[in-house]
């Protein structure tokens, strides 16, 4: 159970409170670029561990049920926490909250749907489009964190918002794909 890939996944979960703490002063109204800079570095490190836990598990032949269970949970915890903090700090604000809500709601709905389908012993593989959705999502959130570290470069914020909307659109498409599969297995 305590293989390197699983430890990397667990480290992502355990690091989320630190990531939130680094962004917290901005929620209180203080612009703390150092916090954003450290949060961005930590976020990138978390993304790297996300890549390597899966890569190592497959390469070493140590894919485990615990890893398969924890990896998507770690991703959803990280994404959910970052979206909530960026909304609290107003780095995501106005109409852009809609894109963030689409992403959050889809993550919750798909998790529930996967749990339901698992009870029916139906597996729903991750599509290529869903991987693109995740990529856009991670780029968007990383760019929005980085924008707080470098407020003198407003284009970073624009990139973050644009990719957030791209992720939201892909989220709707892939969410519908999962829902279609789920509905076909419901009585």
PDB file of C-alpha atoms in Angstrom, residues 7-174:
ATOM      1  CA  UNK A   7       2.916   8.262  -1.158  1.00  0.00           C
ATOM      2  CA  UNK A   8       3.082  10.897  -3.904  1.00  0.00           C
ATOM      3  CA  UNK A   9      -0.716  10.870  -4.150  1.00  0.00           C
ATOM      4  CA  UNK A  10      -1.082  11.155  -0.379  1.00  0.00           C
ATOM      5  CA  UNK A  11       1.425  14.013  -0.353  1.00  0.00           C
ATOM      6  CA  UNK A  12      -0.845  15.942  -2.741  1.00  0.00           C
ATOM      7  CA  UNK A  13      -3.785  15.536  -0.376  1.00  0.00           C
ATOM      8  CA  UNK A  14      -1.745  16.493   2.683  1.00  0.00           C
ATOM      9  CA  UNK A  15      -0.289  19.545   0.909  1.00  0.00           C
ATOM     10  CA  UNK A  16      -3.674  21.128   0.102  1.00  0.00           C
ATOM     11  CA  UNK A  17      -3.996  22.848   3.526  1.00  0.00           C
ATOM     12  CA  UNK A  18      -0.578  24.470   3.019  1.00  0.00           C
ATOM     13  CA  UNK A  19      -1.634  25.663  -0.443  1.00  0.00           C
ATOM     14  CA  UNK A  20      -4.804  27.176   1.058  1.00  0.00           C
ATOM     15  CA  UNK A  21      -2.796  28.794   3.878  1.00  0.00           C
ATOM     16  CA  UNK A  22      -0.469  30.463   1.361  1.00  0.00           C
ATOM     17  CA  UNK A  23      -3.461  32.038  -0.407  1.00  0.00           C
ATOM     18  CA  UNK A  24      -5.368  32.872   2.793  1.00  0.00           C
ATOM     19  CA  UNK A  25      -3.968  36.395   3.462  1.00  0.00           C
ATOM     20  CA  UNK A  26      -5.329  37.509   0.088  1.00  0.00           C
ATOM     21  CA  UNK A  27      -8.801  36.372   1.182  1.00  0.00           C
ATOM     22  CA  UNK A  28      -8.464  38.766   4.095  1.00  0.00           C
ATOM     23  CA  UNK A  29      -7.784  41.635   1.682  1.00  0.00           C
ATOM     24  CA  UNK A  30      -3.985  41.657   1.900  1.00  0.00           C
ATOM     25  CA  UNK A  31      -2.110  41.361  -1.401  1.00  0.00           C
ATOM     26  CA  UNK A  32       0.706  39.020  -0.481  1.00  0.00           C
ATOM     27  CA  UNK A  33       2.615  38.301  -3.667  1.00  0.00           C
ATOM     28  CA  UNK A  34       5.074  36.116  -1.752  1.00  0.00           C
ATOM     29  CA  UNK A  35       2.201  33.857  -0.724  1.00  0.00           C
ATOM     30  CA  UNK A  36       1.003  33.608  -4.306  1.00  0.00           C
ATOM     31  CA  UNK A  37       4.543  32.903  -5.504  1.00  0.00           C
ATOM     32  CA  UNK A  38       4.983  30.107  -2.956  1.00  0.00           C
ATOM     33  CA  UNK A  39       1.474  28.812  -3.711  1.00  0.00           C
ATOM     34  CA  UNK A  40       2.295  28.727  -7.424  1.00  0.00           C
ATOM     35  CA  UNK A  41       5.526  26.802  -6.778  1.00  0.00           C
ATOM     36  CA  UNK A  42       3.675  24.350  -4.525  1.00  0.00           C
ATOM     37  CA  UNK A  43       0.854  23.990  -7.070  1.00  0.00           C
ATOM     38  CA  UNK A  44       3.418  23.165  -9.784  1.00  0.00           C
ATOM     39  CA  UNK A  45       5.075  20.621  -7.499  1.00  0.00           C
ATOM     40  CA  UNK A  46       1.680  19.048  -6.834  1.00  0.00           C
ATOM     41  CA  UNK A  47       1.072  18.849 -10.587  1.00  0.00           C
ATOM     42  CA  UNK A  48       4.427  17.171 -11.119  1.00  0.00           C
ATOM     43  CA  UNK A  49       3.676  14.592  -8.422  1.00  0.00           C
ATOM     44  CA  UNK A  50       0.288  13.982 -10.091  1.00  0.00           C
ATOM     45  CA  UNK A  51       2.089  13.081 -13.303  1.00  0.00           C
ATOM     46  CA  UNK A  52       4.774  10.971 -11.633  1.00  0.00           C
ATOM     47  CA  UNK A  53       2.519   8.950  -9.342  1.00  0.00           C
ATOM     48  CA  UNK A  54       0.669   7.526 -12.348  1.00  0.00           C
ATOM     49  CA  UNK A  55       3.792   7.174 -14.453  1.00  0.00           C
ATOM     50  CA  UNK A  56       5.708   5.347 -11.708  1.00  0.00           C
ATOM     51  CA  UNK A  57       2.791   3.092 -10.833  1.00  0.00           C
ATOM     52  CA  UNK A  58       2.493   1.956 -14.442  1.00  0.00           C
ATOM     53  CA  UNK A  59       6.266   1.745 -15.048  1.00  0.00           C
ATOM     54  CA  UNK A  60       6.899  -0.240 -11.861  1.00  0.00           C
ATOM     55  CA  UNK A  61       3.796  -2.376 -12.234  1.00  0.00           C
ATOM     56  CA  UNK A  62       2.569  -1.172  -8.832  1.00  0.00           C
ATOM     57  CA  UNK A  63      -0.862   0.146  -9.828  1.00  0.00           C
ATOM     58  CA  UNK A  64      -2.938  -0.456  -6.718  1.00  0.00           C
ATOM     59  CA  UNK A  65      -6.593  -0.204  -5.783  1.00  0.00           C
ATOM     60  CA  UNK A  66      -5.627   2.427  -3.214  1.00  0.00           C
ATOM     61  CA  UNK A  67      -3.869   4.503  -5.880  1.00  0.00           C
ATOM     62  CA  UNK A  68      -6.760   4.151  -8.332  1.00  0.00           C
ATOM     63  CA  UNK A  69      -9.094   5.280  -5.538  1.00  0.00           C
ATOM     64  CA  UNK A  70      -6.957   8.131  -4.152  1.00  0.00           C
ATOM     65  CA  UNK A  71      -5.618   9.742  -7.335  1.00  0.00           C
ATOM     66  CA  UNK A  72      -8.899  11.242  -8.579  1.00  0.00           C
ATOM     67  CA  UNK A  73      -9.799  12.251  -5.019  1.00  0.00           C
ATOM     68  CA  UNK A  74      -6.471  14.077  -4.645  1.00  0.00           C
ATOM     69  CA  UNK A  75      -7.106  15.890  -7.930  1.00  0.00           C
ATOM     70  CA  UNK A  76     -10.621  16.927  -6.932  1.00  0.00           C
ATOM     71  CA  UNK A  77      -9.540  18.099  -3.472  1.00  0.00           C
ATOM     72  CA  UNK A  78      -6.765  20.216  -4.968  1.00  0.00           C
ATOM     73  CA  UNK A  79      -8.926  21.695  -7.734  1.00  0.00           C
ATOM     74  CA  UNK A  80     -11.843  22.340  -5.386  1.00  0.00           C
ATOM     75  CA  UNK A  81      -9.677  24.020  -2.757  1.00  0.00           C
ATOM     76  CA  UNK A  82      -7.929  26.242  -5.305  1.00  0.00           C
ATOM     77  CA  UNK A  83     -11.189  27.284  -6.972  1.00  0.00           C
ATOM     78  CA  UNK A  84     -12.738  28.139  -3.611  1.00  0.00           C
ATOM     79  CA  UNK A  85      -9.703  30.158  -2.527  1.00  0.00           C
ATOM     80  CA  UNK A  86      -9.435  31.995  -5.851  1.00  0.00           C
ATOM     81  CA  UNK A  87     -13.122  32.883  -5.601  1.00  0.00           C
ATOM     82  CA  UNK A  88     -12.654  34.033  -1.987  1.00  0.00           C
ATOM     83  CA  UNK A  89      -9.684  36.193  -2.991  1.00  0.00           C
ATOM     84  CA  UNK A  90     -11.658  37.551  -5.958  1.00  0.00           C
ATOM     85  CA  UNK A  91      -9.075  36.271  -8.412  1.00  0.00           C
ATOM     86  CA  UNK A  92     -12.101  34.566  -9.952  1.00  0.00           C
ATOM     87  CA  UNK A  93     -14.966  37.027  -9.790  1.00  0.00           C
ATOM     88  CA  UNK A  94     -18.060  38.273 -11.590  1.00  0.00           C
ATOM     89  CA  UNK A  95     -19.310  36.168 -14.479  1.00  0.00           C
ATOM     90  CA  UNK A  96     -16.168  34.014 -14.290  1.00  0.00           C
ATOM     91  CA  UNK A  97     -17.589  32.413 -11.130  1.00  0.00           C
ATOM     92  CA  UNK A  98     -19.958  30.588 -13.502  1.00  0.00           C
ATOM     93  CA  UNK A  99     -17.024  28.809 -15.167  1.00  0.00           C
ATOM     94  CA  UNK A 100     -15.615  27.867 -11.756  1.00  0.00           C
ATOM     95  CA  UNK A 101     -19.010  26.565 -10.596  1.00  0.00           C
ATOM     96  CA  UNK A 102     -19.409  24.470 -13.751  1.00  0.00           C
ATOM     97  CA  UNK A 103     -16.076  22.826 -12.998  1.00  0.00           C
ATOM     98  CA  UNK A 104     -16.860  22.239  -9.313  1.00  0.00           C
ATOM     99  CA  UNK A 105     -20.355  20.890  -9.941  1.00  0.00           C
ATOM    100  CA  UNK A 106     -19.147  18.534 -12.650  1.00  0.00           C
ATOM    101  CA  UNK A 107     -16.400  17.180 -10.393  1.00  0.00           C
ATOM    102  CA  UNK A 108     -18.951  16.401  -7.687  1.00  0.00           C
ATOM    103  CA  UNK A 109     -21.518  14.955 -10.110  1.00  0.00           C
ATOM    104  CA  UNK A 110     -19.012  12.748 -11.931  1.00  0.00           C
ATOM    105  CA  UNK A 111     -17.638  11.466  -8.610  1.00  0.00           C
ATOM    106  CA  UNK A 112     -21.136  10.467  -7.547  1.00  0.00           C
ATOM    107  CA  UNK A 113     -21.859   8.929 -10.930  1.00  0.00           C
ATOM    108  CA  UNK A 114     -18.612   6.933 -10.871  1.00  0.00           C
ATOM    109  CA  UNK A 115     -19.485   5.657  -7.387  1.00  0.00           C
ATOM    110  CA  UNK A 116     -22.948   4.638  -8.586  1.00  0.00           C
ATOM    111  CA  UNK A 117     -21.568   2.887 -11.665  1.00  0.00           C
ATOM    112  CA  UNK A 118     -18.873   1.145  -9.622  1.00  0.00           C
ATOM    113  CA  UNK A 119     -21.665  -0.419  -7.556  1.00  0.00           C
ATOM    114  CA  UNK A 120     -23.004  -1.823 -10.838  1.00  0.00           C
ATOM    115  CA  UNK A 121     -19.482  -2.934 -11.762  1.00  0.00           C
ATOM    116  CA  UNK A 122     -19.449  -0.562 -14.726  1.00  0.00           C
ATOM    117  CA  UNK A 123     -16.161   1.152 -15.438  1.00  0.00           C
ATOM    118  CA  UNK A 124     -16.054   4.487 -17.223  1.00  0.00           C
ATOM    119  CA  UNK A 125     -12.606   5.074 -18.667  1.00  0.00           C
ATOM    120  CA  UNK A 126     -11.229   8.601 -18.808  1.00  0.00           C
ATOM    121  CA  UNK A 127     -11.590   9.949 -22.342  1.00  0.00           C
ATOM    122  CA  UNK A 128      -8.936  11.870 -24.228  1.00  0.00           C
ATOM    123  CA  UNK A 129     -11.203  14.943 -24.081  1.00  0.00           C
ATOM    124  CA  UNK A 130     -11.450  14.594 -20.293  1.00  0.00           C
ATOM    125  CA  UNK A 131      -7.645  14.619 -20.134  1.00  0.00           C
ATOM    126  CA  UNK A 132      -7.648  17.847 -22.147  1.00  0.00           C
ATOM    127  CA  UNK A 133     -10.246  19.240 -19.739  1.00  0.00           C
ATOM    128  CA  UNK A 134      -7.964  18.440 -16.837  1.00  0.00           C
ATOM    129  CA  UNK A 135      -4.995  20.024 -18.610  1.00  0.00           C
ATOM    130  CA  UNK A 136      -6.891  23.261 -19.274  1.00  0.00           C
ATOM    131  CA  UNK A 137      -8.191  23.243 -15.717  1.00  0.00           C
ATOM    132  CA  UNK A 138      -4.722  22.868 -14.211  1.00  0.00           C
ATOM    133  CA  UNK A 139      -3.249  25.533 -16.519  1.00  0.00           C
ATOM    134  CA  UNK A 140      -6.105  27.924 -15.687  1.00  0.00           C
ATOM    135  CA  UNK A 141      -5.755  27.556 -11.943  1.00  0.00           C
ATOM    136  CA  UNK A 142      -1.963  27.747 -12.111  1.00  0.00           C
ATOM    137  CA  UNK A 143      -2.139  30.912 -14.219  1.00  0.00           C
ATOM    138  CA  UNK A 144      -4.642  32.490 -11.825  1.00  0.00           C
ATOM    139  CA  UNK A 145      -2.362  31.752  -8.864  1.00  0.00           C
ATOM    140  CA  UNK A 146       0.640  33.076 -10.797  1.00  0.00           C
ATOM    141  CA  UNK A 147      -1.333  36.237 -11.672  1.00  0.00           C
ATOM    142  CA  UNK A 148      -1.487  37.029  -7.958  1.00  0.00           C
ATOM    143  CA  UNK A 149       2.298  36.710  -7.775  1.00  0.00           C
ATOM    144  CA  UNK A 150       2.918  38.959 -10.773  1.00  0.00           C
ATOM    145  CA  UNK A 151       0.104  41.553 -10.795  1.00  0.00           C
ATOM    146  CA  UNK A 152       2.260  43.779 -13.025  1.00  0.00           C
ATOM    147  CA  UNK A 153       1.572  41.312 -15.892  1.00  0.00           C
ATOM    148  CA  UNK A 154      -2.226  41.400 -16.423  1.00  0.00           C
ATOM    149  CA  UNK A 155      -2.026  39.050 -19.411  1.00  0.00           C
ATOM    150  CA  UNK A 156      -1.335  36.175 -16.973  1.00  0.00           C
ATOM    151  CA  UNK A 157      -4.775  36.777 -15.427  1.00  0.00           C
ATOM    152  CA  UNK A 158      -6.307  36.903 -18.929  1.00  0.00           C
ATOM    153  CA  UNK A 159      -4.690  33.566 -19.827  1.00  0.00           C
ATOM    154  CA  UNK A 160      -6.029  32.087 -16.588  1.00  0.00           C
ATOM    155  CA  UNK A 161      -9.575  33.310 -17.220  1.00  0.00           C
ATOM    156  CA  UNK A 162      -9.548  32.225 -20.887  1.00  0.00           C
ATOM    157  CA  UNK A 163      -8.340  28.725 -20.046  1.00  0.00           C
ATOM    158  CA  UNK A 164     -10.821  28.558 -17.135  1.00  0.00           C
ATOM    159  CA  UNK A 165     -13.640  29.097 -19.632  1.00  0.00           C
ATOM    160  CA  UNK A 166     -12.110  26.567 -22.048  1.00  0.00           C
ATOM    161  CA  UNK A 167     -11.959  24.068 -19.187  1.00  0.00           C
ATOM    162  CA  UNK A 168     -15.585  24.848 -18.274  1.00  0.00           C
ATOM    163  CA  UNK A 169     -16.746  24.194 -21.848  1.00  0.00           C
ATOM    164  CA  UNK A 170     -14.824  20.909 -21.977  1.00  0.00           C
ATOM    165  CA  UNK A 171     -16.239  20.136 -18.528  1.00  0.00           C
ATOM    166  CA  UNK A 172     -19.781  20.428 -19.869  1.00  0.00           C
ATOM    167  CA  UNK A 173     -19.002  18.208 -22.855  1.00  0.00           C
ATOM    168  CA  UNK A 174     -17.236  15.482 -20.858  1.00  0.00           C
TER     169      UNK A 174
END
